[in-house]
XYZ file of C-alpha atoms in Angstrom:
573
model
C -23.068 -22.664 -41.365
C -19.378 -22.066 -42.231
C -18.323 -23.014 -38.710
C -19.123 -26.682 -39.418
C -18.669 -26.554 -43.237
C -22.228 -27.782 -43.680
C -22.881 -28.898 -47.253
C -26.013 -31.109 -47.448
C -25.486 -34.143 -49.684
C -27.383 -33.830 -53.009
C -29.749 -36.732 -53.679
C -27.879 -38.017 -56.756
C -24.540 -38.115 -54.932
C -26.154 -39.740 -51.876
C -27.703 -42.434 -54.055
C -24.345 -43.123 -55.715
C -22.646 -43.363 -52.319
C -25.120 -45.992 -51.081
C -24.771 -47.960 -54.307
C -21.090 -48.619 -53.523
C -21.909 -50.926 -50.603
C -21.363 -54.531 -51.641
C -23.710 -55.931 -48.982
C -27.208 -54.586 -48.420
C -27.945 -56.910 -45.467
C -26.975 -54.347 -42.868
C -27.078 -54.967 -39.105
C -26.636 -51.350 -38.014
C -25.619 -48.213 -39.929
C -23.768 -45.087 -38.751
C -23.664 -41.617 -40.334
C -20.957 -39.655 -38.466
C -21.681 -36.132 -39.817
C -25.421 -36.209 -40.308
C -26.333 -32.536 -40.775
C -30.060 -32.636 -41.535
C -29.994 -36.348 -42.362
C -29.924 -36.143 -46.180
C -27.255 -38.838 -46.633
C -28.490 -41.099 -43.828
C -32.088 -41.065 -45.044
C -30.998 -42.000 -48.572
C -30.282 -45.479 -47.162
C -32.143 -48.024 -49.355
C -33.279 -49.815 -46.183
C -35.475 -46.778 -45.407
C -37.582 -47.058 -48.562
C -41.240 -47.835 -47.919
C -41.110 -50.989 -50.028
C -38.019 -52.379 -48.322
C -38.625 -55.516 -46.264
C -37.062 -54.195 -43.058
C -35.926 -50.863 -41.675
C -32.319 -51.022 -40.502
C -31.365 -48.972 -37.422
C -29.545 -45.829 -38.621
C -27.541 -44.001 -35.960
C -25.823 -40.684 -36.448
C -23.437 -38.194 -34.903
C -23.834 -34.453 -35.422
C -21.621 -31.813 -33.843
C -24.201 -29.016 -34.306
C -26.592 -29.548 -31.374
C -29.235 -27.365 -33.007
C -29.754 -30.038 -35.666
C -30.449 -32.879 -33.205
C -34.223 -32.236 -32.913
C -34.541 -32.315 -36.729
C -32.662 -35.611 -36.960
C -34.738 -37.216 -34.217
C -37.969 -35.988 -35.794
C -36.936 -37.821 -38.961
C -36.519 -41.083 -37.048
C -32.723 -41.141 -36.769
C -30.973 -42.101 -33.533
C -28.542 -39.394 -32.407
C -25.757 -41.270 -30.608
C -22.965 -38.691 -30.474
C -21.770 -35.199 -31.272
C -18.097 -35.052 -32.299
C -17.424 -38.223 -34.294
C -13.686 -37.953 -33.648
C -14.500 -38.688 -29.969
C -16.827 -41.596 -30.822
C -15.579 -45.054 -29.713
C -18.133 -47.773 -30.428
C -17.636 -48.300 -34.140
C -17.407 -52.078 -33.684
C -21.245 -52.155 -33.507
C -21.656 -51.096 -37.145
C -21.260 -53.029 -40.391
C -21.812 -49.917 -42.546
C -20.605 -46.339 -42.149
C -21.473 -43.664 -44.708
C -20.193 -40.130 -44.256
C -19.922 -36.699 -45.805
C -17.599 -35.069 -43.245
C -16.381 -31.445 -43.187
C -13.870 -31.266 -46.045
C -11.097 -29.783 -43.896
C -11.194 -32.825 -41.556
C -12.445 -35.425 -43.998
C -9.306 -37.591 -43.940
C -9.292 -37.657 -40.125
C -12.936 -38.789 -40.093
C -12.322 -41.654 -42.529
C -9.223 -42.846 -40.670
C -11.100 -42.685 -37.360
C -13.928 -44.737 -38.877
C -11.378 -47.329 -39.991
C -9.712 -47.309 -36.562
C -12.842 -47.945 -34.471
C -14.595 -50.489 -36.703
C -14.157 -54.243 -36.721
C -16.058 -55.731 -39.665
C -17.430 -52.912 -41.771
C -17.901 -51.259 -45.165
C -17.091 -47.546 -45.246
C -18.213 -45.079 -47.932
C -17.044 -41.468 -47.664
C -17.407 -38.252 -49.657
C -14.196 -36.190 -49.505
C -12.660 -33.216 -51.241
C -10.704 -34.736 -54.168
C -7.657 -32.622 -53.304
C -7.310 -34.621 -50.072
C -6.137 -37.545 -52.232
C -4.612 -35.757 -55.209
C -2.464 -33.577 -52.956
C -1.253 -36.117 -50.387
C 1.215 -33.910 -48.535
C 0.673 -35.398 -45.030
C 1.196 -38.721 -43.285
C -2.564 -39.030 -42.747
C -3.314 -38.615 -46.447
C -0.594 -41.133 -47.375
C -2.108 -43.597 -44.916
C -5.568 -43.171 -46.438
C -4.195 -43.725 -49.964
C -2.537 -46.914 -48.704
C -5.840 -48.157 -47.227
C -7.674 -47.433 -50.472
C -5.042 -49.314 -52.452
C -5.239 -52.382 -50.187
C -8.872 -52.417 -49.098
C -11.021 -50.398 -51.469
C -11.468 -48.061 -54.362
C -12.058 -44.411 -55.233
C -13.924 -42.544 -57.940
C -13.928 -38.808 -58.664
C -16.941 -36.625 -59.437
C -16.878 -33.073 -60.811
C -19.827 -30.771 -60.150
C -21.608 -33.104 -57.725
C -22.360 -30.149 -55.420
C -23.128 -27.735 -58.286
C -26.352 -29.322 -59.542
C -29.811 -27.744 -59.226
C -30.737 -30.197 -56.449
C -27.775 -29.099 -54.293
C -29.009 -27.050 -51.317
C -25.633 -25.333 -50.998
C -23.571 -25.231 -54.172
C -19.824 -25.424 -54.717
C -17.682 -26.342 -57.729
C -15.321 -28.499 -55.655
C -14.415 -31.901 -57.093
C -15.200 -34.764 -54.739
C -13.735 -38.223 -54.202
C -16.112 -41.072 -53.413
C -14.135 -43.591 -51.336
C -15.044 -47.211 -50.629
C -13.223 -49.248 -47.956
C -13.864 -52.794 -46.740
C -12.517 -53.760 -43.332
C -13.088 -57.485 -43.046
C -12.902 -59.675 -39.949
C -12.498 -63.401 -40.485
C -14.274 -66.137 -38.577
C -10.832 -67.237 -37.476
C -10.492 -63.931 -35.644
C -13.576 -64.754 -33.588
C -12.073 -68.094 -32.603
C -8.867 -66.288 -31.715
C -8.546 -63.548 -29.140
C -9.381 -60.419 -31.120
C -10.101 -58.479 -27.963
C -6.378 -58.120 -27.443
C -6.480 -55.672 -30.352
C -9.224 -53.545 -28.810
C -7.935 -50.466 -27.060
C -8.839 -49.235 -23.631
C -11.255 -46.322 -23.763
C -9.041 -43.374 -24.712
C -11.457 -40.773 -23.366
C -11.177 -41.779 -19.737
C -7.924 -43.732 -20.012
C -9.151 -46.004 -17.286
C -8.029 -49.571 -16.657
C -9.157 -51.945 -13.964
C -6.063 -53.569 -12.522
C -6.624 -57.089 -11.271
C -9.531 -57.857 -13.616
C -13.164 -56.895 -13.922
C -14.011 -57.968 -10.367
C -12.777 -54.615 -9.106
C -15.548 -52.893 -11.033
C -17.842 -54.018 -8.226
C -16.033 -51.804 -5.712
C -14.476 -48.867 -7.531
C -12.371 -47.197 -4.858
C -11.269 -44.337 -7.089
C -10.779 -40.731 -5.973
C -13.105 -39.526 -8.725
C -16.666 -38.255 -8.807
C -19.647 -40.589 -8.807
C -20.205 -39.724 -12.459
C -16.662 -40.661 -13.482
C -16.905 -43.899 -11.495
C -20.152 -44.779 -13.268
C -18.529 -44.211 -16.666
C -15.553 -46.372 -15.661
C -17.892 -49.158 -14.528
C -19.892 -48.869 -17.752
C -16.792 -49.152 -19.942
C -15.601 -52.152 -17.915
C -19.030 -53.773 -18.374
C -18.841 -53.179 -22.129
C -15.420 -54.825 -22.359
C -16.641 -57.781 -20.297
C -19.699 -58.046 -22.540
C -17.476 -58.200 -25.626
C -15.472 -60.974 -23.984
C -18.673 -62.875 -23.218
C -20.053 -62.631 -26.764
C -16.794 -63.797 -28.279
C -16.556 -66.593 -25.721
C -20.030 -67.782 -26.746
C -19.002 -67.702 -30.392
C -15.844 -69.669 -29.652
C -17.776 -72.201 -27.559
C -20.250 -72.702 -30.396
C -17.452 -73.106 -32.899
C -15.578 -75.753 -30.908
C -18.714 -77.651 -29.865
C -19.638 -77.796 -33.536
C -16.288 -79.392 -34.297
C -16.994 -82.112 -31.727
C -20.301 -83.037 -33.314
C -23.867 -83.635 -32.175
C -25.027 -85.719 -29.208
C -26.395 -89.218 -29.677
C -29.914 -87.975 -28.931
C -29.659 -85.455 -31.737
C -28.248 -88.055 -34.078
C -31.167 -90.401 -33.259
C -33.670 -87.616 -33.855
C -34.903 -87.446 -30.236
C -33.689 -83.842 -29.844
C -33.265 -80.974 -32.220
C -29.742 -79.937 -33.076
C -28.395 -76.492 -32.168
C -25.800 -75.055 -34.482
C -24.136 -71.871 -33.225
C -23.872 -69.121 -35.802
C -20.397 -67.637 -35.397
C -20.561 -65.233 -38.325
C -19.342 -61.673 -37.905
C -22.935 -60.445 -38.370
C -24.088 -62.561 -35.387
C -21.260 -61.217 -33.225
C -21.972 -57.597 -34.214
C -25.718 -57.992 -33.752
C -25.307 -59.602 -30.334
C -22.782 -56.992 -29.218
C -25.067 -54.185 -30.398
C -28.069 -55.609 -28.542
C -26.177 -56.102 -25.285
C -24.378 -52.771 -25.597
C -27.697 -50.925 -25.933
C -28.981 -52.649 -22.798
C -25.862 -51.642 -20.835
C -26.147 -48.085 -22.109
C -29.820 -47.989 -21.112
C -28.870 -49.090 -17.594
C -26.082 -46.531 -17.336
C -28.248 -43.620 -18.436
C -31.066 -44.801 -16.152
C -28.634 -44.618 -13.225
C -28.094 -40.938 -14.029
C -31.827 -40.328 -14.272
C -32.332 -41.962 -10.881
C -29.660 -39.822 -9.266
C -30.812 -37.853 -6.226
C -29.611 -34.559 -7.697
C -31.852 -34.934 -10.741
C -35.043 -36.708 -9.701
C -35.692 -35.791 -6.093
C -36.345 -32.180 -7.023
C -38.993 -33.037 -9.608
C -42.685 -33.643 -9.136
C -44.158 -36.926 -10.338
C -45.490 -35.269 -13.496
C -42.151 -33.575 -14.202
C -40.385 -36.915 -13.758
C -42.703 -38.510 -16.310
C -42.048 -35.700 -18.807
C -38.299 -36.008 -18.312
C -38.463 -39.769 -18.762
C -40.456 -39.295 -21.985
C -37.667 -37.153 -23.465
C -35.098 -39.551 -22.024
C -35.752 -42.060 -24.823
C -33.843 -39.680 -27.105
C -31.087 -38.849 -24.623
C -30.175 -42.464 -23.872
C -29.257 -43.048 -27.529
C -26.097 -41.002 -26.921
C -22.810 -42.649 -26.022
C -22.415 -42.910 -22.253
C -19.477 -40.624 -21.513
C -18.619 -37.982 -18.942
C -19.071 -35.149 -21.461
C -22.453 -36.406 -22.701
C -23.798 -36.917 -19.180
C -22.605 -33.459 -18.171
C -24.345 -32.070 -21.262
C -27.563 -33.831 -20.237
C -27.385 -32.366 -16.723
C -26.609 -28.889 -18.116
C -29.664 -29.283 -20.348
C -31.794 -29.878 -17.263
C -30.285 -26.813 -15.604
C -30.968 -24.694 -18.701
C -34.566 -25.953 -18.709
C -35.166 -25.458 -14.999
C -37.563 -22.535 -15.529
C -39.619 -24.613 -17.953
C -39.540 -27.591 -15.577
C -40.562 -25.401 -12.631
C -43.562 -23.885 -14.396
C -44.609 -27.358 -15.535
C -44.591 -28.525 -11.908
C -46.643 -25.494 -10.843
C -49.205 -26.129 -13.588
C -49.508 -29.803 -12.571
C -50.375 -28.915 -8.974
C -52.579 -25.986 -9.977
C -54.626 -28.108 -12.399
C -55.050 -30.941 -9.923
C -56.468 -28.558 -7.338
C -58.660 -26.573 -9.747
C -60.211 -29.566 -11.510
C -61.522 -31.118 -8.298
C -64.359 -29.337 -6.501
C -63.918 -26.411 -8.882
C -66.436 -24.195 -7.112
C -64.844 -24.908 -3.712
C -61.241 -24.560 -4.837
C -61.042 -21.868 -7.496
C -62.405 -18.527 -8.607
C -62.778 -16.943 -12.043
C -61.487 -13.561 -13.164
C -61.164 -11.631 -16.413
C -57.909 -12.682 -18.059
C -55.446 -10.333 -19.695
C -55.687 -9.837 -23.457
C -54.131 -7.439 -25.936
C -57.421 -6.842 -27.780
C -61.101 -7.816 -27.702
C -60.669 -10.597 -30.272
C -58.650 -12.767 -27.931
C -60.266 -12.766 -24.532
C -59.513 -15.226 -21.768
C -60.982 -16.343 -18.464
C -58.368 -16.677 -15.763
C -58.636 -18.986 -12.751
C -56.988 -18.835 -9.365
C -56.869 -21.148 -6.347
C -58.506 -19.789 -3.218
C -55.881 -18.638 -0.754
C -57.840 -19.850 2.293
C -58.866 -23.463 1.666
C -59.154 -26.105 -1.026
C -60.577 -29.653 -0.935
C -59.323 -32.772 -2.701
C -61.037 -36.185 -2.946
C -59.561 -39.648 -3.485
C -57.935 -40.261 -0.096
C -59.896 -43.266 1.168
C -58.340 -46.269 2.875
C -59.612 -49.309 1.001
C -59.947 -52.843 2.369
C -57.282 -53.637 4.982
C -55.205 -50.623 3.966
C -53.737 -48.899 7.029
C -52.013 -46.012 5.276
C -52.413 -43.902 2.155
C -51.422 -45.546 -1.121
C -48.381 -44.830 -3.279
C -50.201 -42.538 -5.745
C -51.827 -40.592 -2.919
C -48.489 -40.027 -1.166
C -46.850 -38.993 -4.466
C -49.515 -36.332 -4.899
C -48.838 -34.959 -1.436
C -45.091 -34.964 -2.152
C -45.731 -32.942 -5.307
C -47.602 -30.282 -3.326
C -44.690 -30.022 -0.912
C -42.074 -29.840 -3.699
C -43.901 -27.047 -5.502
C -44.624 -24.969 -2.402
C -41.038 -25.484 -1.158
C -39.756 -24.316 -4.540
C -41.957 -21.216 -4.285
C -40.668 -20.715 -0.734
C -37.224 -19.505 -1.737
C -36.232 -22.498 -3.862
C -36.120 -25.015 -1.016
C -35.802 -28.729 -1.807
C -38.434 -29.817 0.718
C -40.337 -28.474 3.749
C -39.291 -29.142 7.324
C -42.569 -30.989 7.944
C -44.102 -32.451 4.817
C -47.624 -33.635 4.091
C -46.351 -37.210 3.836
C -44.819 -36.813 7.298
C -48.113 -35.923 8.960
C -50.024 -38.596 7.044
C -47.541 -41.133 8.368
C -46.829 -40.085 11.959
C -50.213 -38.434 12.727
C -52.494 -40.712 10.726
C -54.489 -42.039 13.676
C -55.070 -38.566 15.081
C -56.235 -37.369 11.676
C -58.482 -40.407 11.328
C -60.241 -39.216 14.489
C -60.775 -35.716 13.034
C -57.749 -33.809 14.341
C -56.527 -30.808 12.361
C -52.781 -31.344 11.915
C -50.157 -28.928 10.557
C -47.392 -29.412 8.032
C -45.023 -26.603 7.051
C -47.374 -25.196 4.416
C -50.846 -26.527 5.257
C -53.198 -27.291 8.115
C -55.044 -30.450 7.100
C -58.284 -32.088 8.153
C -58.996 -35.535 6.767
C -62.411 -37.149 6.332
C -61.505 -40.821 5.688
C -65.113 -41.944 5.288
C -65.652 -39.893 2.127
C -61.939 -39.681 1.343
C -61.490 -35.906 1.213
C -58.767 -33.710 2.670
C -59.357 -30.055 3.482
C -56.140 -28.064 2.961
C -55.923 -24.736 4.805
C -53.029 -22.705 3.456
C -50.677 -21.394 6.138
C -49.258 -18.832 3.695
C -51.642 -16.937 1.447
C -48.558 -15.385 -0.175
C -47.286 -18.780 -1.408
C -50.690 -19.754 -2.811
C -50.859 -16.370 -4.535
C -47.341 -16.937 -5.902
C -48.561 -20.195 -7.454
C -51.593 -18.407 -8.926
C -49.427 -15.690 -10.444
C -46.841 -18.072 -11.890
C -49.499 -20.148 -13.632
C -51.497 -17.052 -14.594
C -48.533 -15.421 -16.335
C -47.514 -18.659 -18.037
C -51.035 -19.087 -19.468
C -51.275 -15.388 -20.305
C -54.201 -14.808 -17.970
C -52.086 -12.141 -16.287
C -50.068 -9.452 -18.051
C -46.297 -9.925 -18.255
C -44.315 -8.453 -15.389
C -43.703 -4.733 -15.843
C -46.688 -4.241 -18.165
C -48.616 -1.016 -17.544
C -52.284 -1.834 -16.881
C -55.255 -0.094 -15.328
C -56.130 -0.296 -11.657
C -59.400 -2.056 -12.521
C -57.564 -5.131 -13.759
C -55.896 -5.847 -10.426
C -59.025 -4.795 -8.551
C -61.145 -7.502 -10.224
C -58.289 -10.010 -9.821
C -57.928 -9.423 -6.073
C -61.704 -9.452 -5.509
C -62.427 -12.463 -7.711
C -63.753 -14.510 -4.752
C -66.375 -11.820 -4.171
C -67.695 -12.040 -7.759
C -67.166 -15.766 -8.407
C -70.553 -17.088 -7.210
C -72.422 -14.529 -9.281
C -70.356 -15.425 -12.373
C -71.007 -19.156 -11.982
C -74.755 -18.644 -11.495
C -74.892 -16.612 -14.701
C -72.952 -19.291 -16.600
C -75.378 -22.018 -15.480
C -78.578 -20.069 -16.142
C -79.081 -21.154 -19.748
C -77.129 -24.405 -19.689
C -78.935 -27.644 -20.556
C -78.495 -30.459 -18.041
C -76.648 -32.735 -20.438
C -74.252 -30.031 -21.608
C -70.724 -29.755 -20.254
C -70.225 -26.564 -18.308
C -68.301 -23.703 -19.884
C -65.785 -24.049 -17.041
C -65.200 -27.704 -17.912
C -64.614 -26.707 -21.528
C -61.880 -24.290 -20.422
C -59.736 -27.423 -19.900
C -60.678 -29.044 -23.223
C -57.904 -30.653 -25.286
C -59.608 -29.247 -28.406
C -58.159 -25.789 -29.053
C -61.222 -24.397 -30.807
C -63.574 -25.614 -28.063
C -61.224 -24.158 -25.437
C -61.072 -20.748 -27.164
C -64.875 -20.653 -27.537
C -65.269 -21.457 -23.840
C -62.885 -18.635 -22.897
C -64.904 -16.187 -25.015
C -68.195 -17.326 -23.460
C -66.911 -17.136 -19.884
C -65.204 -13.775 -20.548
C -68.533 -12.367 -21.802
C -70.266 -13.339 -18.563
C -67.426 -11.971 -16.424
C -67.618 -8.661 -18.311
C -71.338 -8.426 -17.546
C -70.870 -9.159 -13.839
C -67.965 -6.716 -13.496
C -69.975 -4.006 -15.261
C -72.779 -4.427 -12.703
C -70.216 -3.716 -9.980
C -68.845 -0.656 -11.719
C -65.571 -2.251 -12.838
C -64.585 -1.369 -16.383
C -62.943 -3.960 -18.614
C -61.571 -1.324 -20.995
C -58.172 -1.998 -19.478
C -57.876 -4.758 -22.073
C -58.246 -2.324 -24.980
C -56.380 0.813 -23.922
C -52.845 1.691 -24.995
C -50.794 -0.034 -22.317
C -48.105 2.638 -22.534
C -50.579 5.253 -21.259
C -51.527 3.307 -18.135
C -49.899 3.740 -14.714
C -47.459 0.990 -13.741
C -48.977 -1.013 -10.892
C -47.224 -3.657 -8.839
C -48.295 -7.179 -9.725
């Protein structure tokens, strides 16, 4: 907490800060040191009875707080505000920065904005003890462009989450752009991106062919920044064109009432709103280019890609910079175990849910006590069957979704095979080059499967060429879903005996499950995949009961689930 000097803004002080804004017709708001969002969410435009909800963006240097901010509906667009560049998009900035760097934060806000109101909460001593050039500069800005008021005990009230007796200064600044500035060339005052220091000699045309000795990532950031500068030029050019055409007057048709007039709004709010809209589109494109990169997407299954894209809506709110993109990629690397197990579960579930009796077997899942019993499932290591591979109409090859599914199988089995990116001969390869042979009933081999296709009914029979890889998939999913004990756990020999021989007992277990089932009832096995947690737990208990009975008939004890695990011999998994 002390590392970032985190002092949440008390509600009374936050309300007073927002009351200082002269205009309440905000286009876009920024909170540069958001913490848990207390100050940002005090924005009047977020009240339920307010006529519109203004976009509120925020920066927060503590990455652990980002999920909290996003859950509250705030857009996280940056980490360290002192590295943030795109202040020109905002017409309101409200901040409670770390007291030790408060002056720097306010001056940076002033530096990067164009037409904006700024309200800041600072330590009062920053102004009363102006011993530095920065503090003198801030006092000069307040004198010319704003006001200040002092509050004692604002952080010492009962509502303060973290109390301190420090006196605070509440600063108001108004940086105003005139319409005349739009007509003039205000872009000459805008600095080149200081983070990359890039410039495109010879004009923006060279952005089309960036022959720079930098990485692809750095080139993309350079191109993005060039596109942003060109976009700013374009918006201001439109505003200038509207201004001058308005001076000329309307056409004769408009004067005679045959056509409607079109008056260009050249207000600062129109310019900021248009720049913000176009900037967000450019940023979306730039981040999408990263997501489409071969290094990121080609390793992921279709399901994993969809999950990554779902979380991407939050990521793409961030400023597009080298450091932020590198952080995104490092996040993927840190999550690679989670991504990998998600891919394995996708493939496992797709195989198990189709032709369940043909493809999978049941076994008694691991549990720490008899009140939480589970039924584990494993894919047969010899053969599994999947439907849905017909050729419809004039179709002469498998469809896009069908090929994606086959690619996913290859990606997962290649990953299990020593972390490879792809097999030497993939399923898509044989269903492209050997399609006619397979149509005539030939059994054709890929790196991981022998396949026989029945196009009339649309099924493929997959014969695993490596029982070890199929078992590796079973064990990964089994441990993730806690059907198998964690690695290194001491368990009885009977547990692994019933696991290895599950195919032998499976038919008997399924017959027992179906004995008393009504025709219209869903099977207990179907309910194992229910989205309802209570129904799923009840199904596991019911199936586990039947498995216990079958195992008992074959002399296999299930007491391994109840014994002290420290007393059991350690068996290899």
